[in-house]
XYZ file of C-alpha atoms in Angstrom:
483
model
C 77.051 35.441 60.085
C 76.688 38.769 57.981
C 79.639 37.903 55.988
C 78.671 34.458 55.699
C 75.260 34.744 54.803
C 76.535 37.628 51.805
C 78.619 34.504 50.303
C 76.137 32.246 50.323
C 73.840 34.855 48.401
C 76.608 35.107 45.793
C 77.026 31.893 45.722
C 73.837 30.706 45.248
C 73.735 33.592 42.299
C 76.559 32.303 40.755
C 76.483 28.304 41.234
C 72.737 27.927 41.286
C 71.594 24.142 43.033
C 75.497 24.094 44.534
C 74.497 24.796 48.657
C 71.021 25.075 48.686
C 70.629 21.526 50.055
C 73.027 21.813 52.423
C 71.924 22.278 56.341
C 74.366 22.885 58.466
C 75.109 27.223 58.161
C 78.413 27.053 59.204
C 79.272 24.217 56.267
C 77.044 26.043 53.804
C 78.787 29.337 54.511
C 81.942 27.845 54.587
C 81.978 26.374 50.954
C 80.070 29.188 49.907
C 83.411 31.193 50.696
C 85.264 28.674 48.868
C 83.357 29.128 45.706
C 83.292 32.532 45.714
C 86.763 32.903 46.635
C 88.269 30.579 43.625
C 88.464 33.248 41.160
C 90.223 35.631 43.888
C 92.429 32.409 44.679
C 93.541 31.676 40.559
C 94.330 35.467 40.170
C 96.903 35.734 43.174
C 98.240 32.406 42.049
C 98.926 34.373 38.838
C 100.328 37.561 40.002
C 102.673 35.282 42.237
C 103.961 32.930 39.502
C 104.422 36.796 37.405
C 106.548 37.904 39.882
C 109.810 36.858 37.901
C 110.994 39.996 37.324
C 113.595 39.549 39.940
C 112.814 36.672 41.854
C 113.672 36.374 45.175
C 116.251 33.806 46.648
C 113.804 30.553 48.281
C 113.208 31.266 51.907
C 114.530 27.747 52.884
C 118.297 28.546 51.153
C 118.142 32.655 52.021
C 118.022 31.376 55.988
C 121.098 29.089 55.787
C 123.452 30.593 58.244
C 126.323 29.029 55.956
C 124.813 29.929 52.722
C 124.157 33.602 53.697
C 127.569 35.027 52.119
C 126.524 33.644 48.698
C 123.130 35.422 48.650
C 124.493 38.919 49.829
C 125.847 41.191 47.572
C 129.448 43.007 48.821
C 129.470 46.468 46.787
C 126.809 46.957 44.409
C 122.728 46.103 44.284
C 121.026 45.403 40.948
C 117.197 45.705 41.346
C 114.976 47.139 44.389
C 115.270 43.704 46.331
C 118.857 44.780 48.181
C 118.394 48.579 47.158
C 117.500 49.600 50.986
C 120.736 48.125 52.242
C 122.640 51.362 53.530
C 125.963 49.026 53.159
C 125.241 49.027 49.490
C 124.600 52.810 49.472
C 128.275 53.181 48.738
C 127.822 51.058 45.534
C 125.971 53.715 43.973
C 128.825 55.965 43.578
C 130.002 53.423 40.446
C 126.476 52.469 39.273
C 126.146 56.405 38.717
C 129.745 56.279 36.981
C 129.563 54.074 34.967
C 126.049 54.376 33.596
C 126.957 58.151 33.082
C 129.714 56.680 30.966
C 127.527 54.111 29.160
C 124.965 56.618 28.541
C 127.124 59.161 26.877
C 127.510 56.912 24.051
C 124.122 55.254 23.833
C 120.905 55.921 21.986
C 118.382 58.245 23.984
C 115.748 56.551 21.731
C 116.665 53.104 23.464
C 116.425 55.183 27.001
C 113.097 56.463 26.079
C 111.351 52.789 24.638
C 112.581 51.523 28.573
C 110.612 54.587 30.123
C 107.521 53.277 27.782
C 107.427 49.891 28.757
C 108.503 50.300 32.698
C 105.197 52.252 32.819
C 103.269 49.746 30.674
C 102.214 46.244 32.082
C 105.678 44.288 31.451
C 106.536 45.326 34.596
C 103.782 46.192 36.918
C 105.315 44.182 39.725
C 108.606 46.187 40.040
C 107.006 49.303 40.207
C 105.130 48.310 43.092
C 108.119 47.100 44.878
C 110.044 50.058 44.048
C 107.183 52.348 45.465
C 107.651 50.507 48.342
C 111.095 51.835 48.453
C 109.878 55.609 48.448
C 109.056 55.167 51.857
C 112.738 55.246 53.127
C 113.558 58.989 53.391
C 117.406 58.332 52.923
C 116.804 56.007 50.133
C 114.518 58.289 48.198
C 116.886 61.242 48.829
C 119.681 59.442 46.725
C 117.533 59.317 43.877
C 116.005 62.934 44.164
C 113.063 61.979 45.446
C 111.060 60.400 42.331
C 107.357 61.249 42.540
C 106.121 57.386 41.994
C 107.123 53.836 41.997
C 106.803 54.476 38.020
C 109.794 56.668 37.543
C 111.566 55.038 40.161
C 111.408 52.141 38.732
C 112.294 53.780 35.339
C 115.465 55.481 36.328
C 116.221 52.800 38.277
C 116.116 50.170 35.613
C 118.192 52.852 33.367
C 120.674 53.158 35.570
C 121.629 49.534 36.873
C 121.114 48.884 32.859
C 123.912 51.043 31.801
C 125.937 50.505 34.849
C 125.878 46.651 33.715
C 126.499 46.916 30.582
C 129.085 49.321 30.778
C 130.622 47.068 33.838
C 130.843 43.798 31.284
C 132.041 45.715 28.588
C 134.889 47.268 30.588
C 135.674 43.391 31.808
C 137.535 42.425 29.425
C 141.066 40.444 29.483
C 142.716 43.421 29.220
C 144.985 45.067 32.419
C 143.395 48.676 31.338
C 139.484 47.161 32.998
C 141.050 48.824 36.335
C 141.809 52.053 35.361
C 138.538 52.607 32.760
C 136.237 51.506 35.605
C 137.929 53.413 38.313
C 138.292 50.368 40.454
C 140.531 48.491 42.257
C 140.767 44.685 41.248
C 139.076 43.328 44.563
C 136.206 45.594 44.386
C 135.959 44.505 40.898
C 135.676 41.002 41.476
C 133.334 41.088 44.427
C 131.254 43.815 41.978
C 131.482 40.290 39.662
C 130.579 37.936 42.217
C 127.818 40.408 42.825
C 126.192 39.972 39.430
C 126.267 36.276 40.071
C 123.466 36.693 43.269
C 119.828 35.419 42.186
C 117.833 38.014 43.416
C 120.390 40.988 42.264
C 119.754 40.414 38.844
C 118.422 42.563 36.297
C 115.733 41.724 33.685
C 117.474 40.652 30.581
C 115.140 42.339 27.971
C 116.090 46.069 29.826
C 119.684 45.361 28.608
C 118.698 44.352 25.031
C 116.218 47.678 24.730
C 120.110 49.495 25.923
C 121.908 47.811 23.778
C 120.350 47.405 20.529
C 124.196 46.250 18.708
C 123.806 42.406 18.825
C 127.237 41.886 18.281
C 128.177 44.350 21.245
C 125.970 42.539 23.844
C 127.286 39.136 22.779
C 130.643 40.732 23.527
C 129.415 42.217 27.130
C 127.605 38.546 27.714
C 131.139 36.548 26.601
C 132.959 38.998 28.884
C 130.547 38.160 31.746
C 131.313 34.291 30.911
C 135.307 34.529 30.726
C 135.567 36.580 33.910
C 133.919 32.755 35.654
C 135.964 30.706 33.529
C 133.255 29.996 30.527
C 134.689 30.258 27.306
C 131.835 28.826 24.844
C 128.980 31.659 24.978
C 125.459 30.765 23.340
C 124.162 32.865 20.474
C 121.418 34.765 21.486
C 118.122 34.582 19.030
C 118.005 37.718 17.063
C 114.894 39.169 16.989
C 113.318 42.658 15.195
C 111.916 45.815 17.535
C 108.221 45.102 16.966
C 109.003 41.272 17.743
C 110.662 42.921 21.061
C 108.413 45.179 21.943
C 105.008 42.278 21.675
C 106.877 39.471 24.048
C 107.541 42.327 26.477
C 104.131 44.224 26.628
C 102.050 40.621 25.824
C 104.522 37.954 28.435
C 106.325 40.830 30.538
C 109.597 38.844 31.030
C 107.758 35.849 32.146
C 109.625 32.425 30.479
C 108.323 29.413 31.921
C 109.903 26.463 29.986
C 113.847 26.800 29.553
C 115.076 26.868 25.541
C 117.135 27.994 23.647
C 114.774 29.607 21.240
C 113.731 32.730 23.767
C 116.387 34.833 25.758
C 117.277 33.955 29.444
C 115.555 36.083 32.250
C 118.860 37.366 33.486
C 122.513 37.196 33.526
C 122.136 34.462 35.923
C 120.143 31.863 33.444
C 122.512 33.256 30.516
C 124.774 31.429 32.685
C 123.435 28.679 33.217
C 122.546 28.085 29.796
C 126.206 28.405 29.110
C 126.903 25.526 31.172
C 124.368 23.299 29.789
C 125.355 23.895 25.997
C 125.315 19.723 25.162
C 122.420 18.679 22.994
C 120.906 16.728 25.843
C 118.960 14.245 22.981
C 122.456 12.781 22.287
C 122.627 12.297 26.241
C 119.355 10.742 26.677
C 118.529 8.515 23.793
C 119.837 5.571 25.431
C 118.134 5.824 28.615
C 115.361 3.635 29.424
C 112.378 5.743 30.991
C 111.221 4.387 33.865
C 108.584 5.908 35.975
C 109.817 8.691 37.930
C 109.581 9.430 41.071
C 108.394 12.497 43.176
C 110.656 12.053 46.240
C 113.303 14.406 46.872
C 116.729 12.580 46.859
C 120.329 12.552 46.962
C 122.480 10.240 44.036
C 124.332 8.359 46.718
C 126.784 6.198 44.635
C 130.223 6.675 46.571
C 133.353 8.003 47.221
C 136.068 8.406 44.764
C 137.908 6.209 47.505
C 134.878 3.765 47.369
C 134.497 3.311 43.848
C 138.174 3.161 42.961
C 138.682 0.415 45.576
C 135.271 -1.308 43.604
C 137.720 -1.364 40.543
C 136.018 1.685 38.756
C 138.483 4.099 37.398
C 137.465 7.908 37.355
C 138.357 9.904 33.772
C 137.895 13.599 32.326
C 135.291 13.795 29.979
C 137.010 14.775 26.478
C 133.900 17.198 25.765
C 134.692 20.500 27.368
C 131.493 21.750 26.897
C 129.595 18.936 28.585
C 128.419 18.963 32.263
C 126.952 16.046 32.321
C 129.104 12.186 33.492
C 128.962 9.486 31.736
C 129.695 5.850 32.907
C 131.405 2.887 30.382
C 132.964 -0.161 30.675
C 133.539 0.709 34.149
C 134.939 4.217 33.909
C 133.159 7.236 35.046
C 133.890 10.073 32.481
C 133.404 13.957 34.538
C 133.337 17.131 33.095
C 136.349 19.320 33.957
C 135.895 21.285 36.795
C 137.456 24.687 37.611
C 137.053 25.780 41.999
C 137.777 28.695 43.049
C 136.591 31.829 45.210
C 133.385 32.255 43.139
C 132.405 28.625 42.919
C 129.843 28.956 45.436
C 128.662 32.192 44.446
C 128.052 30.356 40.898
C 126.489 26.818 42.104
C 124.174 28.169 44.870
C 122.609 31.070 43.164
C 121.830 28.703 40.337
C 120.614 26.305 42.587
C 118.060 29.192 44.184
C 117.108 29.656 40.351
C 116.679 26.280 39.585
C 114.421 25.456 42.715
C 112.629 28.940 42.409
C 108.754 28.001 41.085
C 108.329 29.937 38.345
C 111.602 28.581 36.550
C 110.243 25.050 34.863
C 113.209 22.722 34.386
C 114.927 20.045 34.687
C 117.088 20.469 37.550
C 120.185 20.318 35.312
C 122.846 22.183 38.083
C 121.156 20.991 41.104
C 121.504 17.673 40.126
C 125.194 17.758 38.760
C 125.635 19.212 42.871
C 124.277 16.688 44.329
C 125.949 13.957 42.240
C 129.629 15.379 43.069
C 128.569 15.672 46.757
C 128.668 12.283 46.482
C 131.804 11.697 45.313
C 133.864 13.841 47.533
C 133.611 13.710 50.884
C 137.447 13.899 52.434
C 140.550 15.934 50.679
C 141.718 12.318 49.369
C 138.854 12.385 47.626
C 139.737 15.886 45.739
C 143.172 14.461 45.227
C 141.988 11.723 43.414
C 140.023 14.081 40.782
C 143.012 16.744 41.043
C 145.324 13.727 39.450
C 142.603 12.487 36.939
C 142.724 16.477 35.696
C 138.975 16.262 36.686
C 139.060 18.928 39.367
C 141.459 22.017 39.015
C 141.722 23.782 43.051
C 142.452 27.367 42.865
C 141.580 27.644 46.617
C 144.187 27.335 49.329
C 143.923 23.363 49.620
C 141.809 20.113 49.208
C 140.183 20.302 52.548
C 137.984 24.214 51.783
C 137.317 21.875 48.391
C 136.170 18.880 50.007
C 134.345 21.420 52.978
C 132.565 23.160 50.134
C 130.706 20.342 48.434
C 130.157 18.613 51.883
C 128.621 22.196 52.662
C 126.597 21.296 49.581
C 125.258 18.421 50.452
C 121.910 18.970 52.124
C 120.577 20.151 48.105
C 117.643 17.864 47.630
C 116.248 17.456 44.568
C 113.846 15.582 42.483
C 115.480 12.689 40.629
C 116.769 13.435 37.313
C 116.633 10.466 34.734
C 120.240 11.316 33.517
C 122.029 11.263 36.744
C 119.834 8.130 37.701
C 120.622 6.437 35.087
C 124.390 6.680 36.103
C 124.169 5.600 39.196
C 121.077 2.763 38.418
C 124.509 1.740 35.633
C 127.295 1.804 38.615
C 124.963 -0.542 40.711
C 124.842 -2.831 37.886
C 128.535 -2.928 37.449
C 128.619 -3.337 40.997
C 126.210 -6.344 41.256
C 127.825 -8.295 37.593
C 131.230 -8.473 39.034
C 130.807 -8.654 42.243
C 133.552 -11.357 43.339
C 136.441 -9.364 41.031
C 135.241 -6.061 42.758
C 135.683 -7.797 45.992
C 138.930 -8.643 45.006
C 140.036 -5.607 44.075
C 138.722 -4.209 47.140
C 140.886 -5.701 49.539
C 143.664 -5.053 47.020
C 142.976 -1.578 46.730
C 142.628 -1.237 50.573
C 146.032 -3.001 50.947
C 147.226 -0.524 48.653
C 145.704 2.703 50.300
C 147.271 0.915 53.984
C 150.806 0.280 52.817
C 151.467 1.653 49.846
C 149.898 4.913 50.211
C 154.031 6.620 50.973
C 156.998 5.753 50.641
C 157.452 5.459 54.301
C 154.837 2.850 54.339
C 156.436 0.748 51.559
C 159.724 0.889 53.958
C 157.937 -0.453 56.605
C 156.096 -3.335 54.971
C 159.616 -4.151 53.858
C 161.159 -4.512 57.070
C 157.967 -6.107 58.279
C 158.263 -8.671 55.652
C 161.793 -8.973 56.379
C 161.993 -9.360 59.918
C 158.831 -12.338 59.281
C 161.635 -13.904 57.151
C 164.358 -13.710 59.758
C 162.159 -14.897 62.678
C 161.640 -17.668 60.082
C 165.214 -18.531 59.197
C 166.501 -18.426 63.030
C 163.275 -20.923 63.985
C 164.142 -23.097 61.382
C 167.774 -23.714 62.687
C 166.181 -23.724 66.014
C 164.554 -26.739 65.202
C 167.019 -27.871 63.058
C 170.829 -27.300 63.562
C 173.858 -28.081 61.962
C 175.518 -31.364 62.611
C 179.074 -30.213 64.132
């Protein structure tokens, strides 16, 4: 009752006429904790949604026994989340490398304005995870024992900085990226796949304070984009040191509505924002708004097999730089589609970001997922996109394509009017013509059953032609020839 009765003394101090009518002590001391405790409550709400230095992949994904590849870095950690790993120890021996490298030509100035605002407020949170680190004796030994989370997190931000930057620049389309990063090309591409992982990322305004050239971090961020098969790369906003230095000290690196207009958290959402390029008010001015709902869903629409046999034809979409379908006069336009080894990486860590809480938006990749989950669900279905030059496989066959989205397709998320307005379009189609549809159903099943080979074609010939012969001798069965 001590503690009780102190919080109803505060409260009653602070809310005057709130509890004193109430009877019952245990209810009086109860929401006397509750009033006390709200400003407690809104701050650690705060410092939780602040936490976006490097956010950490959702516990819910991270536990997947499936997804767990795609959320592990191989070689090399960025950040103080996988730091500990002593698998990743060995990964250290090329961050030092190359940000030795990348530091021999750099601006010590640019060094020095990252030591000033690691130990300001921008980044309060990392320091306290990276004094966290200083408790592991091997860990701290590999960095020469720093005396607090403040210069840890300093050199530490320094040197994944430079090792990044130095790593992208290197990546070029050139044969010589091997032999200036002292690599072999595996290792490289795993160190690639790497940068891809949500919670191995590094905050994006540490690599502008390194790099103060615009035009040479545009080239390190296009480099990052080729090496997954991007070639458009979005301009970044150029902004002036003072400008620089206010959004760090006065937001941190905290962006909570996705644009254009401010720089991406990481390398991660410069990716996605790559993919998402398309003026989306060109996309969405002819879609009705209806009122949304909350529930967590899947776009369940169909097959390939399905809709083809429903009469609806599947197309590429002529706008490389669009992610989004579009459905017309009974064709379903997709974006081209590249799959190959770091697919998954790409698709699942942007997933993690888009479902992570402190990243408002509109659930662009996620969505986009889900919607191609539904379409392919056996390798005939991947055939059917590989021959509409949808869907280019660079993996060993259709089936690890078709296993990979099925693998995909427990993503929930909230509906998204674009891709609901697709499929709320395909069910129209569906319901308009629905006697030609059925039509073309049984045709197109007749087709998939005996046309499907050519060994099938032979045998619905002799079929047919045996049913004639069986005719023929019947008929002068029943009728023969007068002698």
């Amino acid at each position: 009752m001590f503690v009780f009765s102190t919080y109803e003394r505060l409260a009653s101090e602070s809310f005057p006429g709130k509890i004193e009518n109430i009877h019952d002590s245990w209810l009086r001391g109860a929401l006397s904790k509750l009033l006390i405790s709200e400003e407690n409550l809104e701050s650690k709400i705060r410092k939780s949604d602040e936490r976006n230095n490097i956010p950490r992949i959702p516990q819910h994904m991270a536990e997947r026994v499936d997804f767990r590849n795609y959320y592990e870095p191989r070689i090399i950690s960025i950040g103080p989340i996988h730091l500990p790993k002593e698998d990743l120890l060995q990964g250290k021996l090329y961050k030092d490398l190359w940000a030795a490298k990348y530091v021999q030509g750099a601006d010590f100035h640019r060094i020095q304005e990252v030591h000033r605002m690691t130990r300001q407020n921008a980044y309060i949170s990392m320091q306290f995870m990276y004094l966290d680190l200083l408790k592991n004796e091997k860990l701290a030994s590999a960095y020469d024992h720093p005396p607090d989370g403040k210069m840890f997190a300093t050199l530490a931000l320094v040197s994944d900085g430079c090792c990044v930057l130095h790593l992208l620049e290197k990546s070029d389309n050139s044969f010589e990226a091997q032999e200036e990063l002292e690599i072999s090309i595996d290792k490289l591409l795993w160190m690639h796949q790497d940068l891809l992982i949500m919670d191995n990322q590094i905050p994006f305004q540490v690599l502008r304070l390194l790099c103060e050239d615009q035009e040479r971090l545009e080239k390190c961020l296009g480099n990052f984009l080729q090496v997954h098969g991007i070639q458009t790369a979005p301009k970044l906003r150029r902004q002036n040191q003072e400008e620089q230095e206010l959004r760090l000290i006065v937001q941190g690196d905290n962006q909570e509505e996705e644009g254009n207009e401010s720089d991406p958290l990481h390398l991660l959402d410069y990716l996605r924002r790559a993919l998402l390029m398309r003026d989306l008010e060109t996309i969405h001015k002819d879609i009705r708004v209806k009122m949304r709902s909350w529930h967590l869903r899947k776009y369940r629409i169909g097959t390939i097999r399905e809709l083809r046999a429903a009469g609806i034809r599947v197309r590429r979409h002529s706008n490389i730089n669009s992610l989004y379908p579009t459905f017309n006069h009974g064709i379903l336009y997709l974006p081209e589609l590249t799959v190959d080894g770091s697919t998954a990486h790409i698709f699942l860590n942007l997933v993690a970001h888009e479902i992570w809480p402190g990243f408002r938006n509109n659930f662009a990749i996620s969505s986009f997922i889900v919607f191609m989950s539904s379409l392919i669900d056996q390798p005939e279905d991947v055939k059917e996109l590989r021959l509409a030059g949808v869907l280019i496989n660079e993996l060993a066959n259709d089936k690890e394509v078709a296993d990979l989205f099925n693998k995909m397709d427990t993503i929930l998320v909230p509906e998204t009017p674009l891709f609901a307005h697709i499929r709320d379009q395909i069910h129209v189609h569906f319901k308009s013509k629905r006697g030609k549809i059925r039509m073309l159903s049984w045709m197109g099943e007749a087709s998939n059953t005996f046309f499907r080979s050519p060994w099938t074609i032979i045998a619905l010939l002799a079929a047919v032609l045996g049913l004639v012969l069986t005719f023929i001798q019947t008929w002068f069965a029943i009728h023969p020839k007068s002698s």
